[in-house]
Every structure is written in C-alpha cells, then in structure tokens.
Short mmCIF file of C-alpha atoms in Angstrom, two decimals:
data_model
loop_
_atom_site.label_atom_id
_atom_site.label_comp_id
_atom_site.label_asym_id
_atom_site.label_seq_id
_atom_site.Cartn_x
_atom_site.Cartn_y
_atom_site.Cartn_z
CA UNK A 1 -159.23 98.70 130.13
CA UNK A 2 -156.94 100.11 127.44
CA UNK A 3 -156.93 103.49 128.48
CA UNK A 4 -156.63 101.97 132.06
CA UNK A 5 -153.64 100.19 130.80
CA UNK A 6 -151.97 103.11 129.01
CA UNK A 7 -152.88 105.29 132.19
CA UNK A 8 -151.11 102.24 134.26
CA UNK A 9 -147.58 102.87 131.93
CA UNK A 10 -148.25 99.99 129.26
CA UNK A 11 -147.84 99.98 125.55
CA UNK A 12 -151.69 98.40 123.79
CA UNK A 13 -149.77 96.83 120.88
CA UNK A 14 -153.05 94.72 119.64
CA UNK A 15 -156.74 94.88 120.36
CA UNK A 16 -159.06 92.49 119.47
CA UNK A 17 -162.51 93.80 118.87
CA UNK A 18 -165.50 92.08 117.20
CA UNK A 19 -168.43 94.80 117.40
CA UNK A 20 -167.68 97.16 114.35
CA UNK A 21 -168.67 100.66 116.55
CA UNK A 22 -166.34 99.35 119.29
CA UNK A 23 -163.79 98.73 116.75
CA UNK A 24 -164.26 102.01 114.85
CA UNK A 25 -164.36 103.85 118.17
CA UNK A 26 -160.89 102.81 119.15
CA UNK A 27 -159.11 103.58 115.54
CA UNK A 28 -161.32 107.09 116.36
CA UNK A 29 -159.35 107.66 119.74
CA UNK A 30 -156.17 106.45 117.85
CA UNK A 31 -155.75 103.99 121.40
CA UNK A 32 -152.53 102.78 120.12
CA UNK A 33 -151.31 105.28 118.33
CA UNK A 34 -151.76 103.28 114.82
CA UNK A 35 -154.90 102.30 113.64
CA UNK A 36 -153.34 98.57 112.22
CA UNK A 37 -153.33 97.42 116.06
CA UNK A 38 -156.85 97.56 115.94
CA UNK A 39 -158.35 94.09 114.66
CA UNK A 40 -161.85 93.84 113.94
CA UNK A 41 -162.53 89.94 114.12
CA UNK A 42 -163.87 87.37 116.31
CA UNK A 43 -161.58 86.33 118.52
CA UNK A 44 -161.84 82.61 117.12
CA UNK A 45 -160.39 83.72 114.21
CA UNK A 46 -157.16 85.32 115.84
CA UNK A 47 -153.86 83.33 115.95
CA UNK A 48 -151.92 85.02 119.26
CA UNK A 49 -148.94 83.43 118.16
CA UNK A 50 -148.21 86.66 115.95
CA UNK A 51 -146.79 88.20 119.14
CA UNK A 52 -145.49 85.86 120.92
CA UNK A 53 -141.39 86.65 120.88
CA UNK A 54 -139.11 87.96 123.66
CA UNK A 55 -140.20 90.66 125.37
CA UNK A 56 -142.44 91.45 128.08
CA UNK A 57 -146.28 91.21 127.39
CA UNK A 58 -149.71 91.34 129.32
CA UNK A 59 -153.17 90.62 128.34
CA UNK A 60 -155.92 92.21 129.20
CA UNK A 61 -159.89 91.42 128.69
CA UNK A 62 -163.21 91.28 129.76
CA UNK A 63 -164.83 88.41 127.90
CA UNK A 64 -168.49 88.91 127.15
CA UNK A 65 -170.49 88.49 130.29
CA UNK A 66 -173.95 88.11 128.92
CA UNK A 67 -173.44 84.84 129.91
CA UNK A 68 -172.89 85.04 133.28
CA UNK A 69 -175.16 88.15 134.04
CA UNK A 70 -178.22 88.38 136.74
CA UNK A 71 -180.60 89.07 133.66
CA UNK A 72 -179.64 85.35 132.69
CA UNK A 73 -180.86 84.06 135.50
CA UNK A 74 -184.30 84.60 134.13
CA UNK A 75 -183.30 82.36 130.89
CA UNK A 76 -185.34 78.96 130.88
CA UNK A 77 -183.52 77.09 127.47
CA UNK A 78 -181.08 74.85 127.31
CA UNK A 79 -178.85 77.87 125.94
CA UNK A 80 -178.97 78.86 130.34
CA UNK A 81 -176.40 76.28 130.31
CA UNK A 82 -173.02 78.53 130.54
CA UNK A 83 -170.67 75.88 128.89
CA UNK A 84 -173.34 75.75 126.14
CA UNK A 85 -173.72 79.21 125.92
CA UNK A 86 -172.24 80.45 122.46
CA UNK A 87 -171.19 83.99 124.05
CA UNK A 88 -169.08 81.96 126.72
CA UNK A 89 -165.67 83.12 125.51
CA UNK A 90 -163.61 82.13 128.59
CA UNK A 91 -162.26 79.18 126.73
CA UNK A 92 -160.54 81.62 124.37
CA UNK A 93 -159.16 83.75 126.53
CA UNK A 94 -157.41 80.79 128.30
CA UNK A 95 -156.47 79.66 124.17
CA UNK A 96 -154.80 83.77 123.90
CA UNK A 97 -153.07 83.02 127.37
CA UNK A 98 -151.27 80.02 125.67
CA UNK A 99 -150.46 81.32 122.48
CA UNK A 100 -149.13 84.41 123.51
CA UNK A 101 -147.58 83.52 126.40
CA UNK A 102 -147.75 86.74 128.13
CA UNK A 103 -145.81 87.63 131.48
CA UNK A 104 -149.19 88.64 133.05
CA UNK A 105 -152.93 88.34 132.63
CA UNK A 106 -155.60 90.88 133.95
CA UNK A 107 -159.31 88.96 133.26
CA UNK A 108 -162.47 90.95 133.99
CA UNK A 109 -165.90 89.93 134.27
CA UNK A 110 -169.45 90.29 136.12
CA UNK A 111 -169.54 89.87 139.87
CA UNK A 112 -172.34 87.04 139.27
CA UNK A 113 -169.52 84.95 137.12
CA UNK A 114 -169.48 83.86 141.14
CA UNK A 115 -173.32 82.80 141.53
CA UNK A 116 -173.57 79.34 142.01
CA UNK A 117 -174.81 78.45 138.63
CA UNK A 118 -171.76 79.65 137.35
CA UNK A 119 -169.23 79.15 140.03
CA UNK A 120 -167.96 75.86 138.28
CA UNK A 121 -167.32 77.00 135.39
CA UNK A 122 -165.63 79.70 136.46
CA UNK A 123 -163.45 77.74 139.01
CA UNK A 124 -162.63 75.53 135.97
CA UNK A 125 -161.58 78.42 134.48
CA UNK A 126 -159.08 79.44 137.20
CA UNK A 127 -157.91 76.19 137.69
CA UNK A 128 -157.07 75.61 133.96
CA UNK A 129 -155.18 79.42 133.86
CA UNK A 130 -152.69 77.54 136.90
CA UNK A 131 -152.59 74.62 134.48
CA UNK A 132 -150.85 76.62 132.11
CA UNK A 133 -148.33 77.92 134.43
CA UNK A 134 -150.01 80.96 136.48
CA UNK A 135 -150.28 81.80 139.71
CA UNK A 136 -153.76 83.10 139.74
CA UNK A 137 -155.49 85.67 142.58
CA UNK A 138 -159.06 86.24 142.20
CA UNK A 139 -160.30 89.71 143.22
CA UNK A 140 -163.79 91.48 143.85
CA UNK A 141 -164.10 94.94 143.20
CA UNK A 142 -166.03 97.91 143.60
CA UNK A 143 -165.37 100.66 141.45
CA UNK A 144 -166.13 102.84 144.11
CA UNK A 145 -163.47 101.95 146.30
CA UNK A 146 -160.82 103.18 144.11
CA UNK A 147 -162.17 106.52 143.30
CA UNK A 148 -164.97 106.01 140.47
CA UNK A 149 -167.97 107.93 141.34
CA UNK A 150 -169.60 104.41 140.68
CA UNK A 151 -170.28 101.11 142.37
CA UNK A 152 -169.76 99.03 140.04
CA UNK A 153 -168.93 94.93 141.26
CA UNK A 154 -166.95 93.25 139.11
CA UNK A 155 -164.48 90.21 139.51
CA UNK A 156 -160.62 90.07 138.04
CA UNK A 157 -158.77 87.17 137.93
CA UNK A 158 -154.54 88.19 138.32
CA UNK A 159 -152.45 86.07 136.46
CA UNK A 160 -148.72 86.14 136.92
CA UNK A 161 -146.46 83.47 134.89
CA UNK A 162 -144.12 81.30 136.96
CA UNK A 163 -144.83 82.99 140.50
CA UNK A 164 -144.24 81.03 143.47
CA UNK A 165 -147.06 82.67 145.13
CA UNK A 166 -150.51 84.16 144.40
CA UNK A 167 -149.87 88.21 144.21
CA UNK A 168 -151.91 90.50 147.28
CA UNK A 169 -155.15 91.83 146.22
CA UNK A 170 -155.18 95.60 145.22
CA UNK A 171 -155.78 97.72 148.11
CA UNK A 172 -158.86 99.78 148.23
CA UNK A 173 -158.51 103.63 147.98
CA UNK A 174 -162.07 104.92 149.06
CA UNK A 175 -164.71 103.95 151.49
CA UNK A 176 -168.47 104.40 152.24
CA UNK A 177 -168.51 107.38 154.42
CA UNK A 178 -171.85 106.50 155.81
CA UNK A 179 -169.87 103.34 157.58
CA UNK A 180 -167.41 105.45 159.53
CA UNK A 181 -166.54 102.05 161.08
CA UNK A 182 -165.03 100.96 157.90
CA UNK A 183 -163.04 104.07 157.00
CA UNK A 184 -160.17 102.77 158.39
CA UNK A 185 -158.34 106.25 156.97
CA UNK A 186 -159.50 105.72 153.27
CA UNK A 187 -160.95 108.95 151.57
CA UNK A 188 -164.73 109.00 151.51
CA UNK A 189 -166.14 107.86 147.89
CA UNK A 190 -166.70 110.08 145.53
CA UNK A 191 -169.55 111.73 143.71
CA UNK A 192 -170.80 112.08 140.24
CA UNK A 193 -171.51 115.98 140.94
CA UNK A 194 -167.86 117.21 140.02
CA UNK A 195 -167.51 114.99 137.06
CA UNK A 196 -170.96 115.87 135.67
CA UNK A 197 -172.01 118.95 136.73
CA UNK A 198 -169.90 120.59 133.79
CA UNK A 199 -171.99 119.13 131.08
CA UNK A 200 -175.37 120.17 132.37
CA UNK A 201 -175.04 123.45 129.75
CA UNK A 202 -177.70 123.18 127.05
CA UNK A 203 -175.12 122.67 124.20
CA UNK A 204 -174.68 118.87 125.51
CA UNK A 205 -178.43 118.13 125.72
CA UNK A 206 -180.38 115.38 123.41
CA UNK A 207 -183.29 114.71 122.36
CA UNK A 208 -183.38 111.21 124.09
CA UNK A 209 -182.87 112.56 127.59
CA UNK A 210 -186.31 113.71 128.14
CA UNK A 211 -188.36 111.77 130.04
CA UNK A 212 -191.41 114.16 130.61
CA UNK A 213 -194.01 112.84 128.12
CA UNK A 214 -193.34 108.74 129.78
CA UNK A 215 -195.49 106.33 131.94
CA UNK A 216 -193.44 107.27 135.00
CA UNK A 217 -192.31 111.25 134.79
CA UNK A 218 -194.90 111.98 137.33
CA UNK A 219 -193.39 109.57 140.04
CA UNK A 220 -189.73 110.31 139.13
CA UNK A 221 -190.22 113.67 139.46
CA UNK A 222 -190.94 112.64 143.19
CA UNK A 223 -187.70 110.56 143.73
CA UNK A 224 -185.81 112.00 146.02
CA UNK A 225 -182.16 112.50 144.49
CA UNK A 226 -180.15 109.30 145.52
CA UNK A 227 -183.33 107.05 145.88
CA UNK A 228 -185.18 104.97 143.69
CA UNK A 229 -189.17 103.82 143.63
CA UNK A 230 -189.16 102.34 147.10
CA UNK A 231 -188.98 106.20 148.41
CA UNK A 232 -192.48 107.10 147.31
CA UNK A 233 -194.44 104.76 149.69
CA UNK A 234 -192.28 106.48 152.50
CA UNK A 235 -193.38 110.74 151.19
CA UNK A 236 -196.03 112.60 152.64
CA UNK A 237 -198.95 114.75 150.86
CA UNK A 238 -197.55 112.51 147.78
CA UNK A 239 -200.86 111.96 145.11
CA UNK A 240 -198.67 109.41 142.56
CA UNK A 241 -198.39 105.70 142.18
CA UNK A 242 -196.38 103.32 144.45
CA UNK A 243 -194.93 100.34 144.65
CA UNK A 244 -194.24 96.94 146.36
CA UNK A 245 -190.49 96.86 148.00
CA UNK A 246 -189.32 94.33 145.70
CA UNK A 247 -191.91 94.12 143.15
CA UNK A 248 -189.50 96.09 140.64
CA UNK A 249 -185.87 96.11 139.96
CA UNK A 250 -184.07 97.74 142.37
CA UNK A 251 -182.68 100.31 139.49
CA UNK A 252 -186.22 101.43 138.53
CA UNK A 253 -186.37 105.16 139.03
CA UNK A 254 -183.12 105.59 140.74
CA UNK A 255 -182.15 108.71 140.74
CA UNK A 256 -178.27 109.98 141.01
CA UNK A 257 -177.57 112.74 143.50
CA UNK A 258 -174.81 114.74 143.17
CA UNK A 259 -172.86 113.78 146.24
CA UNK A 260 -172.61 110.12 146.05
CA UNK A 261 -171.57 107.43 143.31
CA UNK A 262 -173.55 106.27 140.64
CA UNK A 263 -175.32 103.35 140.58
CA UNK A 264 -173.83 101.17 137.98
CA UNK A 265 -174.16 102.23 134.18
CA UNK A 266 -175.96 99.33 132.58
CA UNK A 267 -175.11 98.62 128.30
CA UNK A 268 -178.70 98.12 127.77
CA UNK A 269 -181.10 99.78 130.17
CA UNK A 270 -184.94 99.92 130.08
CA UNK A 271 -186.65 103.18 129.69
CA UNK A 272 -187.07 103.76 133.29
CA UNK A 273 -184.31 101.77 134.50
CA UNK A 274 -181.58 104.60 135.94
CA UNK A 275 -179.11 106.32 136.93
CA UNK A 276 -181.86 109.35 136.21
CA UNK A 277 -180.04 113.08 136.57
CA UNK A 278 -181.64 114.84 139.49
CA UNK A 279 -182.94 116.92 137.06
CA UNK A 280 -185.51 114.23 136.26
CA UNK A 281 -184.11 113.57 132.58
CA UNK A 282 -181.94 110.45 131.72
CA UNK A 283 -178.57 111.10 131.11
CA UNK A 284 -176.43 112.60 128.70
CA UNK A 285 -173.57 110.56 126.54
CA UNK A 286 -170.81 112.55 128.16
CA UNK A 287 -172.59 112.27 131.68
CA UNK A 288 -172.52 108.50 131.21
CA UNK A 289 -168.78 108.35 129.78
CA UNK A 290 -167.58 110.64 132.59
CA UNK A 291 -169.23 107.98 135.31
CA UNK A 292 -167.24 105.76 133.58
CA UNK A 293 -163.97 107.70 133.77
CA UNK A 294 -164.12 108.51 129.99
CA UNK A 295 -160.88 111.11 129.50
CA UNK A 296 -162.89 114.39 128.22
CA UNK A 297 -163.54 114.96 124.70
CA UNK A 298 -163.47 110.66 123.95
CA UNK A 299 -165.28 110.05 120.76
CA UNK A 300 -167.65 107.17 119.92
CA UNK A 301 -169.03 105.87 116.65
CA UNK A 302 -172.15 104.27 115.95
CA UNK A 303 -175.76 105.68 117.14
CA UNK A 304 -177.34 106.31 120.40
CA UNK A 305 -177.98 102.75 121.57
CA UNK A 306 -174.52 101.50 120.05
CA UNK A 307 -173.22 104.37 122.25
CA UNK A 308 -174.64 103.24 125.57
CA UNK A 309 -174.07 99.72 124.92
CA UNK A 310 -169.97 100.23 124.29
CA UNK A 311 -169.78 102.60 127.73
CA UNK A 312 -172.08 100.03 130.16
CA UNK A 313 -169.83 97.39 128.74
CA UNK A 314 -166.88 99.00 129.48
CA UNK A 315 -164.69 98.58 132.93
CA UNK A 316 -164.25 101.80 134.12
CA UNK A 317 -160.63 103.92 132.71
CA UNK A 318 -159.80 104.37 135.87
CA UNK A 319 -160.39 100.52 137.66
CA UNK A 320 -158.77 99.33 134.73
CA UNK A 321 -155.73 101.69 135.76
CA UNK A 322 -155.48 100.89 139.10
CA UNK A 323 -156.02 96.97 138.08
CA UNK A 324 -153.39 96.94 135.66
CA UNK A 325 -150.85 98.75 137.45
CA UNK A 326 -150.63 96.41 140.51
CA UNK A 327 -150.57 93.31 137.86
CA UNK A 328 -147.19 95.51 136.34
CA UNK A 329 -145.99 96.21 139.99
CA UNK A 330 -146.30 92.28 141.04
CA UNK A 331 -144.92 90.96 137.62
#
C-alpha cells in the first residue's frame, strides 16, 4: 500500500514494520526517500503522537490477518478465539487512529474478517473507528476489478474525520468478460500473460521453480492452463490420478493461463498449492511480484520463503493506488 499511496499522490512520512526482511526491503527501495522513516518495531511499542501536528495526514495498514484467515478456521484452541488471538492487531490500529489523528484512514484486511466468527469483532471494530470521530464505509474488493491480473478479495474500511456522511464506494474499473451481462461498459479483466511473459527468459529462472521430480508433476502436467485438479476427472485417454470435487483445496494444481487473472498469490503456499506457470513449473519471484503489481526491478531482502511471504502479504501496488486515491479525493 505504500507504493499504492505514493502512486495515489501522497507523501509515506513513517512506516511501521515489525518483520526485519519487510523492514530491510523498504529502506532497499528507499520508499520514502530516507531510510529514518522506516521503523522496525512492534507496533505496541510506537507512540503516534510523534506526528501528530497541523497538517494533513492519512494512515494506511493492513493489520495482520492470520487471525481472521480461512486457514484459521481449521484452529481448535482457545487461541481460535479472535479477541484472544495475540496477532489480532485491530485494537492498535484504532490506538494509531487516535494518536495521530489523521484526516483519513485506509484499513485493509482478509475478505473472511466478514465470516461470522469474526463478524463481531470486526463490527466492533467499525463501530469504535465512528466512536472516535469517523465516518466509516466498508468496501469489498476484488483486485481484479480494478485492473490487477488477480482476484484477490479483500475488505477496506474508509475512514474520513468529521464527515457528515459515509464516502461512495470506489467504482470498479474491470469486469469478468465471461459475464457479458455484467460488463456494463467496464474493460474486460486482465491477464497475467503481458505482465509475465517477459520474465520467462532463462536468466530469471530458480532452482525452486521446478516441479518435475514431485508427487504430482505427472497430473499437473495434465492441467489444462486456467484449471486446477477437478479438470482431470473431466480428460479423455488421461492414465494419471484423480480426485474428488472437493476433496482438495480448490488451489491445488491450479494452473495460470495467460489470458486471465491469477488466482490469488498466497504468503505461504504448499508445494502443490498454485498459481503453477503453464509451463508446469511454479513461479518465479518476479512472476509473483509482477501479479502483484510490483514496479519492475523492486528489490527484496531476506531468502526465498521470506520473499514469498512479504509479496502474498502484500495488497496489490496498484489496489492500494486506486484505494488510496478515492480516500484523498473524498477527504
């Protein structure tokens, strides 16, 4: 969301950042344009008073949504409880919101921060942001709909100090072409092919994208591009394993084609959990960052998994233009 927010016409004056390869990867991309603004601490320990004066502020962030994801659904201890969960930072981003102050807020999060297990907290949330003077406007997104060769579901919460009224929702750029009933005049979504397809040359390969000595090559191979496992039961003269509709994650051997959005780009993925290239190899780090509407040539620190972890995390550059931009426009 930083380079969103630059991209959107705003000045990042402080980031807060407690993973030390996050934090080393923004002084690396100078995202401020000096390194100071880059503070490597838990959030707990940061006192937003420091810039709270005069003139006209945002903030921006995605608290950690570990919390609040599908995979947590799964969780059966008495850490499942999200107001007992110790990753559950909403609490101080609402603490930032009152220190600082700030004109504006733009919150991001996972779409499932809606699921009824954590719908209360999350309305608590809301209701406490009005309680401290903002109008709020809740707003579900799909990355996809505003030009990200991704869909990606996410939920931002708009806060704007002292407004009368609750600002619009953003309006959608893109549609699914294969619901011409929906186009209503948007441009058809857009594929990974023309942000990818330049960094198929062998000079961007690694060693971690081959996939051709694993459990599954032999039935990702037969994926058809776009589909995942649920296409093999459905191919003719095919002599590999298949299997039950349902009975895996519906990410498991998905395979990217080069016409139509990604699937989302997940921090931590399983071996054969995709996007897979068409190519039948798993992607490359400047495939994944370009999904994500990396600018070219962004630099990351840390190792491979470090890597993927800070890109699936992150809200894609150019959502987190669009999204900041119409909080600037309706400040």
């Amino acid at each position: 969301m930083d380079i969103g927010a630059i991209n959107a016409g705003a000045e990042i004056i402080a980031c807060v950042e407690n993973d030390p390869d996050a934090a080393e990867t923004l002084r690396l991309n100078n995202i401020s344009g000096h390194e100071s603004s880059v503070i490597e601490d838990d959030i707990r320990n940061v006192d937003f008073t420091d810039w709270r004066d005069g003139s006209d502020k945002i903030l921006i962030g995605g608290p950690p949504c570990q919390p609040f994801s599908k995979n947590g659904y799964w969780v059966k201890n008495d850490n499942r409880l999200i107001d007992e969960d110790p990753r559950n930072m909403l609490g101080q981003f609402l603490r930032a919101v009152n220190e600082l102050q700030p004109n504006g807020f733009l919150f991001e999060n996972v779409e499932s921060i809606r699921h009824p297990t954590n719908l209360p907290t999350f309305e608590r949330f809301v209701s406490e942001a009005r309680g401290l003077g903002y109008s709020c406007t809740v707003f579900r997104a799909n990355s996809a709909d505003f030009g990200v060769p991704q869909k990606r579901k996410r939920v931002f919460v708009f806060g704007v100090k002292g407004a009368i009224h609750a600002i619009p929702e953003p309006h959608q750029t893109h549609s699914d072409p294969s619901k011409p009933d929906l186009m209503n005049g948007f441009d058809p979504y857009v594929g990974v092919g023309t942000f990818i397809k330049k960094f198929a040359a062998e000079k961007y390969s690694e060693p971690q994208e081959d996939a051709s000595s694993g459990t599954y090559y032999h039935e990702l191979v037969h994926v058809p591009a776009g589909k995942n496992y649920i296409a093999l039961s459905k191919l003719n003269n095919y002599d590999g394993r298949t299997f039950r509709p349902g009975g895996r994650f519906w990410n498991f051997l998905q395979k990217l084609h080069p016409d139509l959005p990604s699937i989302t780009i997940a921090a931590q993925p399983g071996p054969w959990v995709g996007p897979f290239h068409w190519d039948n190899r798993r992607l490359r780090v400047p495939e994944i960052a370009a999904i994500q509407t990396f600018p070219d040539g962004y630099k990351f620190a840390g190792n491979r998994r470090s890597i993927q972890k800070q890109i699936g995390n992150a809200v894609p550059c150019l959502l987190g233009e669009k999204m900041v931009a119409h909080l600037i426009e309706n400040l």
